[in-house]
Amino acid sequence: MMKSRSVGSGLLLLLVGGVIGYGVGLGLDFVVTGVLNFSGSVAGLFALLASVTAFFFGVYGYRGITRGLVWQVLGTILGGLFVTAIRFLMGLRGTELFGTFFFSEPAWVFGALVGAVSFLFGVGVMDDWVKWARGIDTPEHHEDKPGWEKYLGVSLDHKVIGVQYTITALVLISVGGLFALIFRTELAASQLQFLTTTFKLFNQTGPQIYNALMSLHGMIMIVSILLGISGIINYVVPLLLGAHDMAFPRMNAFAFWVAVPASVLLLMSLILGGFETGWTGYPPLSSRGPVGVQMFFLGVFVAGWSSILGALNVIATVMRMRAKGMTAMRLPILAWASVATSIIALTATQLIGLSFQLVMFQRLFGMGFFDPTKGGNPVLFQHLFWFYSHPAVYVFVLPGLGVISELLPVFVRKPLFGYRWVAMSSLGIALVGFIVWAHHMFTSGMNEYLRVPFMYSTLLVAVPTGVKFFSWVATIWGGKISTPTPMLFVLGAIIVFLMGGLSGPPNATVSVDLHLHDTYFIVGHFHDTIFGGFVFPFFAALYYWFPKATGRRMNEFWGKVHFWLMTPSFLILTFGMMRIGLLGMRRRIADYDPALGFDTTHLILTICGFAIALSVLIFLINFFHSMKHGEKAEGNLWASRSPEWQVPSPMAAHNYEVPFEVVGEPYDYGLPGSKYIEFAPAQGKKH
Amino acid sequence: MTHTEDKKSMLSQGIYIFVYLALLTGLEFFVAVTFKSVVLLVVVALVKAALVVYYYMHVYKLNVDGEGDHDSYEYKSGTNRLGLWLFLISDSFVFGGLMVMRINLLGLTHPNLNQLLGLGVTSVLLVSSFFMNRGETMIKNGDRQGFLNNTLITFVLGFLFLIGVVFVEWRIAAHEGLVASFGDPAKGPVGGVFYMMTGMHAFHVLTGLIFLAIVWLNGRKGLYDQKSYPVEAAAVYWHFVDVVWIFFYPALYLIGTVIV
Ligand code: HEM
Ligand SMILES: [Cu+2]
């Protein structure tokens, strides 16, 4: 039984489960509505849930993630039935009780919530806490079995959790990327080609599916970014600090696992009618759409807890778990950046959760928060939403910028220029980031006198960001540059982020933004910032720390192919977006007028999109192939001063056998005789 | 007055603080029914919150233990304490957001609610905080029975508060037409604001009660005689819920004029 479990049997079961789920859904739908709807939501939903669950059953058996998913499905159904029963007792019958989506909206919302909670109990992250509540003590660490199996169940080891986060982020990036390819293909020429008005899928027409895919692309990518930075932070930061784990290992596991049911909810939203609002979910559109909008809100809300609790953990870890001698001004820049990011994630995330909750309640109970006919105020939603979502863009990029500052000195063999300023600039960006949110609302109809202060506060962000650029340039200046793959991505990140940074101030300038708002110029701007601030540094970090996690390195040649294919395609993509944006191409629409003359540009953009996808595919193959077959790399591959590279790879289960003490500056590369850390004499205490 | 450590002076400090809080609550009510100064109401709420945060939630403890053996119970409790406060900071952004919503949507008006009931539930929650503080002080000094008694009283009072809001106040309000979907362009979405704010707070009271029940049950087994940090955590959380109400009570019952 154990032997036969493999990816192969997983894929087989995926098919079988999908077919069975599809059949069950089709039947249920038929019972309720009386028609066989082959492209309907219910059949699609059951197929999705059954196939994913069956896949993990085939790979892993009934434990860990499989059990979580089974419990989530059961919880969703039971929760939905519970509400349906109550509504039945209240006297509702027939189509009032059920609907196009099988359950009514309140039943779906409650069921989905119960399902998400059930997942957490099913997967087992709550076990220790339940024991504690009953007064039973548990060991501080649980030993993981060696091998890959620990990654599909609950582990408390920050390195395992870091890998879990990273892999999940890569999966989501692939899903979100796939969605982008679909709607990018539709955009390649004017007029509707395949997502036409007669096209039917999940009870949606082609343009509706376009909108749903576009919206979901945005939110899935955001979640994958949040998981990606958590992956890097979780894996690397405790090692940089010399800690044996994060401050709260159980909460760490919880923060990861809660993101899994959240991702399922997001995918469910596509099938249950979709949501056409874009990732911002503004009412009144979001207060009217189908159930999918609710699933989207709930999914984001649940994912938010991952971000909040992860951030809490990072701050506590950096404040309480540092090695001896690691004072604030000797803290690695990545740790500083992680703290700055976490301050935002810890606090502001609550506001997106709240704003989405308010719309959910407005839909469920008729509360009038954003409904003008009841005295509500739709612009209030935008304020609450952007109070998170602007700072959130710094959540995305600060860790990446930290990675740039962390790696650059290694590859130019020179001290990081202006350590203190760089450390403080992360905090500066995070704090200024809290007072700029209304620059997304210049055209919203908010009070006009608010525009100018928000314009200036936004332009102020350029100052701490400029500090970082200044430091990078000065660090590179006169250095002995070598360019293995991680360094290529660091350099790419700097250039791409510069493009994003330069296209920001025009948006921030009220007079210009009145023209630019909601055009492809904005789309080009934020893709530049996000790729420069997250995607490129993320790849750099993966190439750089891969040997630490596996004891092998990724293939250099394919790494370089990845870089040289992705970077030019990406730059053309965003410049093209900015060009047509300036000429008047609106964002978030499935079609455009041929008379605008954008066809050629759009075609080029689509080709670039596919080129980027190809480069990421090359990366993924390289990544998974190198885990087993990569060239061995167990030593200090990059000649780094950082503590994690002073011990052999892969890292031991409880990190450092011997604790170290910080005795010098972290980035004094190339200064003869300078030392960063010193390991304690051998009899050091083991954890 | 500075914070003190021995049992007797800790207990009497708890009493002083309670008396101040009660007087301030009375003052608040008096201001609201007489000259309705918004500034004064805000100041009183801030002072009350500061008293609770400093003396009952002893925020200063965040500052005491610096270096030390990372594996000791003291050091770990310090880390847990930091974690709890970070959580509370995060949570207060939810309540802050609700407050912003309320100010934006209702301005200087408040729903027409039963003032006596409001003062009643507010007092009940305040008294519960007092007993919570006693319970925490006692377990820190090895008095298990005293801790259990006081925690039980806190639990009962908290439960009364919850009943008072959800089963009495909500019913009366709904009966008088203040249902969740009530709202009109002239008055604002009063129903939504009222139920959302009291509901979110009541949800936190409920989780606090669960926390208290767990601590009480485990306390009976003697789990906290030496290692009492979980009691402190439950207490701090409970006081936090009280602090939220210190702001929500005037925001919903006292500030501005009644919407009719
Ligand atoms: C120099 C720094 C920056 C400035 C001055 C700036 C300015 C702006 C402004 C004013 C807008 C709103 C434009 C509109 O909708 O009309 C905007 C949109 C956006 N920016 Fe930036 N930005 C900067 C950096 C960043 C960074 C670092 C990121 C992210 C990683 C980012 C991500 C975004 C996103 C995602 C949007 C679009 C949101 C949406 O409507 O969906 N920006 N930026
Ligand atoms: Cu912004």
CSV table of N, CA and C and ligand atoms in Angstrom, one decimal, chain A residues 386 389-391 393-394 436-440 458 525, ligand 2:
chain,number,residue,atom,x,y,z
A,386,TRP,N,-8.1,50.5,1.0
A,386,TRP,CA,-6.8,50.9,0.6
A,386,TRP,C,-5.9,51.2,1.8
A,389,SER,N,-4.5,48.0,1.5
A,389,SER,CA,-4.0,47.6,0.3
A,389,SER,C,-2.9,48.4,-0.3
A,390,HIS,N,-2.8,49.7,0.1
A,390,HIS,CA,-1.6,50.4,-0.2
A,390,HIS,C,-0.4,49.9,0.6
A,391,PRO,N,-0.5,49.9,1.9
A,391,PRO,CA,0.7,49.4,2.7
A,391,PRO,C,1.0,48.0,2.2
A,393,VAL,N,1.3,46.8,-0.6
A,393,VAL,CA,2.3,46.7,-1.7
A,393,VAL,C,3.7,46.7,-1.1
A,394,TYR,N,3.8,47.4,0.1
A,394,TYR,CA,5.2,47.3,0.7
A,394,TYR,C,5.4,46.0,1.4
A,436,VAL,N,-0.6,57.1,2.8
A,436,VAL,CA,-0.7,57.5,1.4
A,436,VAL,C,-1.9,56.9,0.7
A,437,TRP,N,-2.7,56.1,1.4
A,437,TRP,CA,-3.7,55.2,0.7
A,437,TRP,C,-4.6,55.9,-0.3
A,438,ALA,N,-5.0,57.2,0.0
A,438,ALA,CA,-6.0,57.8,-0.9
A,438,ALA,C,-5.5,58.1,-2.3
A,439,HIS,N,-4.2,57.9,-2.6
A,439,HIS,CA,-3.8,58.1,-3.9
A,439,HIS,C,-4.4,57.2,-4.9
A,440,HIS,N,-5.1,56.1,-4.4
A,440,HIS,CA,-5.8,55.3,-5.3
A,440,HIS,C,-7.2,55.8,-5.5
A,458,THR,N,2.5,60.7,-0.8
A,458,THR,CA,3.0,59.6,-1.7
A,458,THR,C,4.3,59.9,-2.3
A,525,HIS,N,2.8,49.8,-14.4
A,525,HIS,CA,3.4,50.3,-13.2
A,525,HIS,C,3.5,49.3,-12.1
C,2,CU,CU,-0.8,52.8,-3.4
